[in-house]
mmCIF file of C-alpha atoms in Angstrom:
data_model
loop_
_atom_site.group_PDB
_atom_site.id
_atom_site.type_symbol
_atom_site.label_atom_id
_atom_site.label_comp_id
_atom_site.label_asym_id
_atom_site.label_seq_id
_atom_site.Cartn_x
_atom_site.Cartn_y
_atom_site.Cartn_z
ATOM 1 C CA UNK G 1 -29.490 -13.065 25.592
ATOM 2 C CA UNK G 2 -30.112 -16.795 26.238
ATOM 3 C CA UNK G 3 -29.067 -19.665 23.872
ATOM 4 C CA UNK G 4 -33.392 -20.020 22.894
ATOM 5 C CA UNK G 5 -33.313 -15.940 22.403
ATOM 6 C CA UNK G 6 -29.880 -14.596 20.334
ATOM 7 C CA UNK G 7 -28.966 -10.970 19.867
ATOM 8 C CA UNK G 8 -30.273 -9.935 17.123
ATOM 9 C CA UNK G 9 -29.407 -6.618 15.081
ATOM 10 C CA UNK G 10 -32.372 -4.795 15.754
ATOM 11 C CA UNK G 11 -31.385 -6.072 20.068
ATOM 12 C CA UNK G 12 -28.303 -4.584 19.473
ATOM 13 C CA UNK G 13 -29.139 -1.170 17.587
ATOM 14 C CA UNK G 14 -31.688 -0.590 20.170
ATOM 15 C CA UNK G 15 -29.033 -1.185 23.872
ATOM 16 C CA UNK G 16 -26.464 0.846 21.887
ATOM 17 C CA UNK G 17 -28.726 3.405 21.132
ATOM 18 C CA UNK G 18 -29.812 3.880 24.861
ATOM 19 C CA UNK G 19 -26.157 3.712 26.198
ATOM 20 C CA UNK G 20 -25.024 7.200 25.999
ATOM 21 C CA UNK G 21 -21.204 5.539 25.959
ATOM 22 C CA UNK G 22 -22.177 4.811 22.404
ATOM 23 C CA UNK G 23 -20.969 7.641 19.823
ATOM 24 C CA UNK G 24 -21.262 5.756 16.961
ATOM 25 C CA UNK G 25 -22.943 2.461 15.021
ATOM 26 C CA UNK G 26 -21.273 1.332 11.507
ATOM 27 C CA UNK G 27 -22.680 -1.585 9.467
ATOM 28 C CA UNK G 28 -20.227 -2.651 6.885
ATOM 29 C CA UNK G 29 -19.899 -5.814 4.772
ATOM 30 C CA UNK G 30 -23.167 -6.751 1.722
ATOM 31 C CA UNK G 31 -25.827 -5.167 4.073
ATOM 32 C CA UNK G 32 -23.636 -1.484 2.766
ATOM 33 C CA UNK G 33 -23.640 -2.420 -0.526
ATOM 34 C CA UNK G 34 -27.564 -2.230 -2.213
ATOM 35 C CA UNK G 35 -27.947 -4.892 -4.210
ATOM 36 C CA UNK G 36 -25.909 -7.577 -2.656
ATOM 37 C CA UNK G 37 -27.995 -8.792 0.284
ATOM 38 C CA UNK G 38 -28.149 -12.429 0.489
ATOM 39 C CA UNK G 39 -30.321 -15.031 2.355
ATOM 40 C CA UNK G 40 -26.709 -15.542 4.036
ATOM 41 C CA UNK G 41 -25.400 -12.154 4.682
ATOM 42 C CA UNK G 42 -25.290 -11.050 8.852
ATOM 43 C CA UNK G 43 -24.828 -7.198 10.152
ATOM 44 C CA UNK G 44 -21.491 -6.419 10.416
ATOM 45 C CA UNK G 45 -21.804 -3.789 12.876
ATOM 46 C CA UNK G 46 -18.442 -1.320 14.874
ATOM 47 C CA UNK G 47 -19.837 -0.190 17.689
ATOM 48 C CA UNK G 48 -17.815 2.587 18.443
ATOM 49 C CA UNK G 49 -17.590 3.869 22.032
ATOM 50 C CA UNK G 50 -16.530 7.531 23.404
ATOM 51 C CA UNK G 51 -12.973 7.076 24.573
ATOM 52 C CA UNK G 52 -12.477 5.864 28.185
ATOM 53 C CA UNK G 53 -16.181 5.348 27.945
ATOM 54 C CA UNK G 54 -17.291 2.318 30.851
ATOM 55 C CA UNK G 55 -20.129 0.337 29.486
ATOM 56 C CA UNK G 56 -21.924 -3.090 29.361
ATOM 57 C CA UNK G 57 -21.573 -3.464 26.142
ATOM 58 C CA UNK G 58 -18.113 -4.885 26.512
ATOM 59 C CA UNK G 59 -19.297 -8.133 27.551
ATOM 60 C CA UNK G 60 -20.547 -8.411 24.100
ATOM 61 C CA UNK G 61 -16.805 -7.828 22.274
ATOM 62 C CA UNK G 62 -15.782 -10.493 19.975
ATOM 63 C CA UNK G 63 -19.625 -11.645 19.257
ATOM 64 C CA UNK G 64 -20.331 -13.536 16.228
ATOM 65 C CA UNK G 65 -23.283 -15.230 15.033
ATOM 66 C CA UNK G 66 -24.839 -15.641 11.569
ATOM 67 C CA UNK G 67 -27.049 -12.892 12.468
ATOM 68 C CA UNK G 68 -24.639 -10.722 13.907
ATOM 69 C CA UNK G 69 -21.047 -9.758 14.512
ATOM 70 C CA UNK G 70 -19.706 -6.935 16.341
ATOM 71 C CA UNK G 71 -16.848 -5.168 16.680
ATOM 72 C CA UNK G 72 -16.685 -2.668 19.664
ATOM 73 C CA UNK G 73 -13.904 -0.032 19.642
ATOM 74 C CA UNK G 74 -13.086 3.166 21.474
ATOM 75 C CA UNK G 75 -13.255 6.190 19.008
ATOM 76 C CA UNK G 76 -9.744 6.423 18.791
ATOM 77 C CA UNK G 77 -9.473 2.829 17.971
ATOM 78 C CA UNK G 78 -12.008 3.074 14.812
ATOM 79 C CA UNK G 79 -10.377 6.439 13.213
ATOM 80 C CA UNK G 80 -7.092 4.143 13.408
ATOM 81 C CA UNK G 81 -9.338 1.325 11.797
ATOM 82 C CA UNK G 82 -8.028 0.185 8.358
ATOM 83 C CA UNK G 83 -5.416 2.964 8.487
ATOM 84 C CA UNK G 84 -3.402 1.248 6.495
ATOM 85 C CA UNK G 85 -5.236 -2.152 6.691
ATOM 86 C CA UNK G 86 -7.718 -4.306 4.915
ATOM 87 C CA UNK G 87 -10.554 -3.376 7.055
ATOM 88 C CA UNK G 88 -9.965 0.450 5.225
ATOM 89 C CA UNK G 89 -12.573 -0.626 2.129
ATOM 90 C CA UNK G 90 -15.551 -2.098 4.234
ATOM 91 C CA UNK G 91 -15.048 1.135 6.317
ATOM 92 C CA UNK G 92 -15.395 3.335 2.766
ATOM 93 C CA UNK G 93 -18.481 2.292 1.896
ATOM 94 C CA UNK G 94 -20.277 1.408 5.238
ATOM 95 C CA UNK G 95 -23.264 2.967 6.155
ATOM 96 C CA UNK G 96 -23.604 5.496 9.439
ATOM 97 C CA UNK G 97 -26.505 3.884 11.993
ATOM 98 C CA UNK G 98 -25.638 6.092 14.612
ATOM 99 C CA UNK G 99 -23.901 9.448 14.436
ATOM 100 C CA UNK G 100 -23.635 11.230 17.844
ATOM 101 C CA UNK G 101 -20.706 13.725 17.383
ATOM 102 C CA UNK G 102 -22.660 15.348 14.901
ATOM 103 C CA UNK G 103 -21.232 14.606 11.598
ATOM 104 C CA UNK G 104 -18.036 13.104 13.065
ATOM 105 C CA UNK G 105 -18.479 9.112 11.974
ATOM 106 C CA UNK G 106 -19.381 10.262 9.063
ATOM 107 C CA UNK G 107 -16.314 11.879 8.404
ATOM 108 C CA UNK G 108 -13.965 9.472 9.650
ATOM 109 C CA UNK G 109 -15.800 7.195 7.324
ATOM 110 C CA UNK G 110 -15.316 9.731 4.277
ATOM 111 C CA UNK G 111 -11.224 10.239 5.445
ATOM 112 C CA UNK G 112 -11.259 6.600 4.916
ATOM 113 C CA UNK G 113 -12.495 6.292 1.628
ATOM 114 C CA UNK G 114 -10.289 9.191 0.296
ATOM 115 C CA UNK G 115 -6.361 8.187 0.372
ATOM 116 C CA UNK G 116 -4.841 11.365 0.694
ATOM 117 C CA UNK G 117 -2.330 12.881 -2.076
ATOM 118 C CA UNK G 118 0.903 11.887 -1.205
ATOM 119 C CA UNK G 119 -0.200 8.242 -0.185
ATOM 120 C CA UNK G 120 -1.908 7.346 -3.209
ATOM 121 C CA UNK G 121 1.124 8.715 -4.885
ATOM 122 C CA UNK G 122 3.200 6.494 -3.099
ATOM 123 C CA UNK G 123 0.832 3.621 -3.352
ATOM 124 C CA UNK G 124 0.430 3.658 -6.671
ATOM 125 C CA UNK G 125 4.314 3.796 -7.851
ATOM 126 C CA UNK G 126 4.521 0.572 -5.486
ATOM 127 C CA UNK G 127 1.702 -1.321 -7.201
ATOM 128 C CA UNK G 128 2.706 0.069 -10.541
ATOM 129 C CA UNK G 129 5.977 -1.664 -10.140
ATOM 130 C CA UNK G 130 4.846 -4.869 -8.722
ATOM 131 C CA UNK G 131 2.209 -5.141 -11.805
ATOM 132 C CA UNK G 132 5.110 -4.874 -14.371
ATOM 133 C CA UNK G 133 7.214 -7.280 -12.364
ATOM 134 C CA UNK G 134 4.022 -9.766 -12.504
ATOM 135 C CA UNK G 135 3.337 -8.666 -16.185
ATOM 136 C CA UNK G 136 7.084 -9.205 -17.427
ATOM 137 C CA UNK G 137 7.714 -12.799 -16.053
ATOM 138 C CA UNK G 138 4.120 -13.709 -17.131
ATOM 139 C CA UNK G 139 5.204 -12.632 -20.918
ATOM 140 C CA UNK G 140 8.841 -13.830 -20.256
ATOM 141 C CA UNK G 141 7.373 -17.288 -18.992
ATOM 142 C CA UNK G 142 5.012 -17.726 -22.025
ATOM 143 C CA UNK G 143 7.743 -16.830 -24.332
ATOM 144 C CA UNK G 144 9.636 -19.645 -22.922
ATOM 145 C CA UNK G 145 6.687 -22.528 -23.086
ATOM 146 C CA UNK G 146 6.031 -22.129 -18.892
ATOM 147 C CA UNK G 147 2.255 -21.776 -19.660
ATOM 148 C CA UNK G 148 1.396 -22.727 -16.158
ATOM 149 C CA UNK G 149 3.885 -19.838 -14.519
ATOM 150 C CA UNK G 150 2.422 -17.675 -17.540
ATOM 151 C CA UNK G 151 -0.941 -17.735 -16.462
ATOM 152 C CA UNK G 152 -0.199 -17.959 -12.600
ATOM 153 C CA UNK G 153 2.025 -14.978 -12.867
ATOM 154 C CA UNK G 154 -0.918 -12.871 -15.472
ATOM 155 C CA UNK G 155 -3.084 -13.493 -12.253
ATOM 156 C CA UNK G 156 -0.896 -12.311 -9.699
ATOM 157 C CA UNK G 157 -0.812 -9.130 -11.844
ATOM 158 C CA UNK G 158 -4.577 -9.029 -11.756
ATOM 159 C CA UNK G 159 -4.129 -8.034 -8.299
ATOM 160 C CA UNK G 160 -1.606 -5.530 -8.888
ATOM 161 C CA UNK G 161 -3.534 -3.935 -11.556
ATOM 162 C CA UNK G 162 -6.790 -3.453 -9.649
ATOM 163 C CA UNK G 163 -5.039 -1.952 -6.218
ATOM 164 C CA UNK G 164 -2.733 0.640 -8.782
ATOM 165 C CA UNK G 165 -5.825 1.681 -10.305
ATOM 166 C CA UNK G 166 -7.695 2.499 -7.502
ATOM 167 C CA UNK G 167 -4.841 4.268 -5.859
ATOM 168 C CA UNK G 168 -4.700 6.403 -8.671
ATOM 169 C CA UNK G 169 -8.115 7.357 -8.215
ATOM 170 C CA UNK G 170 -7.398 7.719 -4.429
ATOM 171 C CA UNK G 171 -9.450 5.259 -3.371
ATOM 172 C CA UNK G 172 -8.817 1.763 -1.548
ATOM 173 C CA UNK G 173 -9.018 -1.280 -3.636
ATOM 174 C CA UNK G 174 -12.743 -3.143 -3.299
ATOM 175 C CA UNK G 175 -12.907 -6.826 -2.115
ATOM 176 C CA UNK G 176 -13.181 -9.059 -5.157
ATOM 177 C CA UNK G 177 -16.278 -9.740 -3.828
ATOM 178 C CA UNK G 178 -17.570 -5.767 -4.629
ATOM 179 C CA UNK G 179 -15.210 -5.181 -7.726
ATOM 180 C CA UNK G 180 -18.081 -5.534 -9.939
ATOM 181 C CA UNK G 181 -20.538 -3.409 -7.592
ATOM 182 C CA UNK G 182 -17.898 -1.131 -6.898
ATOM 183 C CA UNK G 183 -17.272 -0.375 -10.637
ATOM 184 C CA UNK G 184 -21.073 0.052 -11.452
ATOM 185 C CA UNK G 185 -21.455 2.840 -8.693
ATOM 186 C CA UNK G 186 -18.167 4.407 -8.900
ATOM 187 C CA UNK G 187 -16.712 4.053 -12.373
ATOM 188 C CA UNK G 188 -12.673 4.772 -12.928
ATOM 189 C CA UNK G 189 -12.496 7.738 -14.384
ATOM 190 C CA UNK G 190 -10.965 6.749 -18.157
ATOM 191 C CA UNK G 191 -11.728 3.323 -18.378
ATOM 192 C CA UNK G 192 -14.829 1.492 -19.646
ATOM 193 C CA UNK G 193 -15.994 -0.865 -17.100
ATOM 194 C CA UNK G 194 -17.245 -3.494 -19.188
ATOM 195 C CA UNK G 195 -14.486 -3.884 -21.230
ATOM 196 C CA UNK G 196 -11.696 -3.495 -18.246
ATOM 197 C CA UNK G 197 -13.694 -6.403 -16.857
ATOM 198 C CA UNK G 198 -13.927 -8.719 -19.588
ATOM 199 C CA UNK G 199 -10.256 -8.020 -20.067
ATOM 200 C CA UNK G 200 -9.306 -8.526 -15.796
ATOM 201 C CA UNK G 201 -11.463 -11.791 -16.440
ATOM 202 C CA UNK G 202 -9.856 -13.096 -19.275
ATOM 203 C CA UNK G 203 -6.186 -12.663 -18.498
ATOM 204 C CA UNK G 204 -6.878 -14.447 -14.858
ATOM 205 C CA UNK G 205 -8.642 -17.088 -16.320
ATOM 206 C CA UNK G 206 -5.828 -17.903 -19.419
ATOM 207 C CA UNK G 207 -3.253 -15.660 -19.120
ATOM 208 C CA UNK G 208 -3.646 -13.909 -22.814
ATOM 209 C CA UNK G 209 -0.629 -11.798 -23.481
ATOM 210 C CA UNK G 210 -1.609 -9.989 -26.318
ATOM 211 C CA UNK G 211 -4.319 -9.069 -23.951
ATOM 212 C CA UNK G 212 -2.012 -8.024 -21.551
ATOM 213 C CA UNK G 213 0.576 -5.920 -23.617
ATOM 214 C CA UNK G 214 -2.403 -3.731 -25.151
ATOM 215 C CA UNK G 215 -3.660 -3.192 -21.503
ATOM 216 C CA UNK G 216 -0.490 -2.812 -20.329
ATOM 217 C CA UNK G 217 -0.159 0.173 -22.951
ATOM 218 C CA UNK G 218 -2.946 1.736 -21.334
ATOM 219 C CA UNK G 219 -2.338 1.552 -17.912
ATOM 220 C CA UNK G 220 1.302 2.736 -19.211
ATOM 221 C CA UNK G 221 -0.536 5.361 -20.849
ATOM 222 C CA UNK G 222 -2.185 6.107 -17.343
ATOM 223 C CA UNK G 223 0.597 5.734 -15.414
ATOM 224 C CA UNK G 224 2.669 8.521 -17.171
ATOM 225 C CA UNK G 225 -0.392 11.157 -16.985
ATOM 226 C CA UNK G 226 -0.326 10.661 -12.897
ATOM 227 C CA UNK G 227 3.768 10.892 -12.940
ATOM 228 C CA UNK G 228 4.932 7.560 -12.534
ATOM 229 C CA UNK G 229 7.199 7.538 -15.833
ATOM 230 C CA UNK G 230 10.347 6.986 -14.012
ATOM 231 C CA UNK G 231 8.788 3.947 -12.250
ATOM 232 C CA UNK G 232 7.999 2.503 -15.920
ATOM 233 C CA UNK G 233 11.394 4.263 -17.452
ATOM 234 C CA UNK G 234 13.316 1.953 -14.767
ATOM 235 C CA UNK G 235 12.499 -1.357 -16.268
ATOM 236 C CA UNK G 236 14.189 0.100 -19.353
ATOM 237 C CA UNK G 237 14.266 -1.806 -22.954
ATOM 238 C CA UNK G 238 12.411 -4.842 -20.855
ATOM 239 C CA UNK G 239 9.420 -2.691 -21.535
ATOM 240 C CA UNK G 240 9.358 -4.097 -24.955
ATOM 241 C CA UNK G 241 9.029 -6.967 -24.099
ATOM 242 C CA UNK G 242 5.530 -6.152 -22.134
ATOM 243 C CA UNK G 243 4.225 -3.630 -25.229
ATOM 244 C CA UNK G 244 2.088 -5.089 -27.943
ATOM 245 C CA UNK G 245 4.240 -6.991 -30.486
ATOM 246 C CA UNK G 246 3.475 -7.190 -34.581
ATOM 247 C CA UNK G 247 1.496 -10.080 -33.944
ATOM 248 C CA UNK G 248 -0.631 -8.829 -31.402
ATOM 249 C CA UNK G 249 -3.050 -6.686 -33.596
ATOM 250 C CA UNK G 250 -5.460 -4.535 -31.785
ATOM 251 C CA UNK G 251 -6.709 -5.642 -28.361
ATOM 252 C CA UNK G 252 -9.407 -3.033 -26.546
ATOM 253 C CA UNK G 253 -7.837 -2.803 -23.493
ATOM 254 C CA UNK G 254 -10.805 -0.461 -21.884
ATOM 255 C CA UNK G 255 -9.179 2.908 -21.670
ATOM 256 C CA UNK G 256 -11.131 6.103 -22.561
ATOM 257 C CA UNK G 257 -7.953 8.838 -23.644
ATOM 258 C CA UNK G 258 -11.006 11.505 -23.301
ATOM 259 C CA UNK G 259 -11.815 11.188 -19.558
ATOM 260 C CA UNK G 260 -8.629 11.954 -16.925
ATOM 261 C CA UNK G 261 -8.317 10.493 -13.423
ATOM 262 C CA UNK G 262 -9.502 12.868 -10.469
ATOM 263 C CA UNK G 263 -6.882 15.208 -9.098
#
């Protein structure tokens, strides 16, 4: 395409769709995700090639306008995709254009957004640790009168948090950008949205520890159910330090004891 006439999406479905090197179209990124479709959001499009495949299309790696950017992979190349990586959430929720191995994007798609056992296991004892290191200097630091460490430390937990909860629900941790959207569609299983959000939001934004003990009871709470006690059990008596204290009183924290995480 000339400078006066760019590639546009529709171009591009339409060449890919006639080059029988072309097993597979993927659009990821807000244009995935109903609802979030801005005046500003472009196609984020994998353009996923048989392997060994010889095409024309490869002139067009690495293109990027605010219409359009592409990413063109072998096949072997997008199952690797986000396998460990960041890519591995725009990948869970993208939407198939193109499917011609009949079924098969689809399912590399669906391995993507499933983590399997042992990794989540694994994932989550990692993030479960790094939450209570965030969440015991934040308390520690506010105990002490460091109320800026306090509250950068309660955010870096934040982050913790959201990536151990998802990996106990075997699933890769949305963009900020989609936590909200994310939630709405595909709840946690045993926590209220609405009030695990208000509670996320308020701890970035000041760094409330009686906030953050009572959640911190309930992701302990959590935690135990999926097996990770002897992650908590290793921080020994400085647990009590990141429990709720006397003065704490009660703090919703957005736990449901009723509803269990998937297997």
């Amino acid at each position: 395409m000339t400078a006066q006439q760019p590639l546009t999406y529709d171009a591009l479905v339409e060449l890919a769709t006639a080059d029988p090197a072309v097993v597979g179209l993927v659009l990821k990124g807000s244009r995935a995700h109903d609802g979030m479709i801005t005046r500003h959001s472009d196609h984020d499009l994998y353009v996923v090639l048989a392997d060994d495949a010889t095409t024309d299309l490869t002139r067009l790696a690495g293109h990027r306008t605010a219409e359009l950017d592409l990413v063109i992979v072998s096949l072997t190349e997008f199952r690797a995709a986000g396998m460990p990586g960041f890519e591995r959430y725009a990948l869970a929720r993208a939407h198939v254009v193109l499917d011609r191995l009949d079924g098969g994007i689809a399912r590399i798609l669906a391995d993507k957004a499933r983590l399997g056992v042992d990794e989540a296991f694994q994932d989550a004892s990692g993030w479960l640790d790094a939450y209570a290191n965030s969440l015991y200097r934040s308390v520690k630091n506010h105990r002490d009168g460091q109320a800026l460490a306090a509250r950068l430390d309660a955010a870096d937990s934040i982050r913790f948090l959201l990536e151990l909860l998802f990996a106990l629900d075997r699933r890769p941790r949305p963009y900020n950008k989609y936590l909200e959207w994310e939630l709405d569609q595909h709840p946690l299983p045993g926590w209220d949205t609405d009030v695990l959000l208000r509670a996320v939001d308020r701890i970035s934004a000041t760094g409330d520890v009686s906030l953050q003990r009572h959640l911190f009871t309930c992701v302990e709470t959590a935690a135990r159910e999926a097996g990770h006690g002897e992650v908590l059990d290793a921080w020994g008596e400085d647990l009590d330090l990141m429990r709720p204290q006397q003065e704490d009183g009660e703090t919703p924290c957005g736990r449901d004891p009723r509803s269990q995480a998937m297997p």
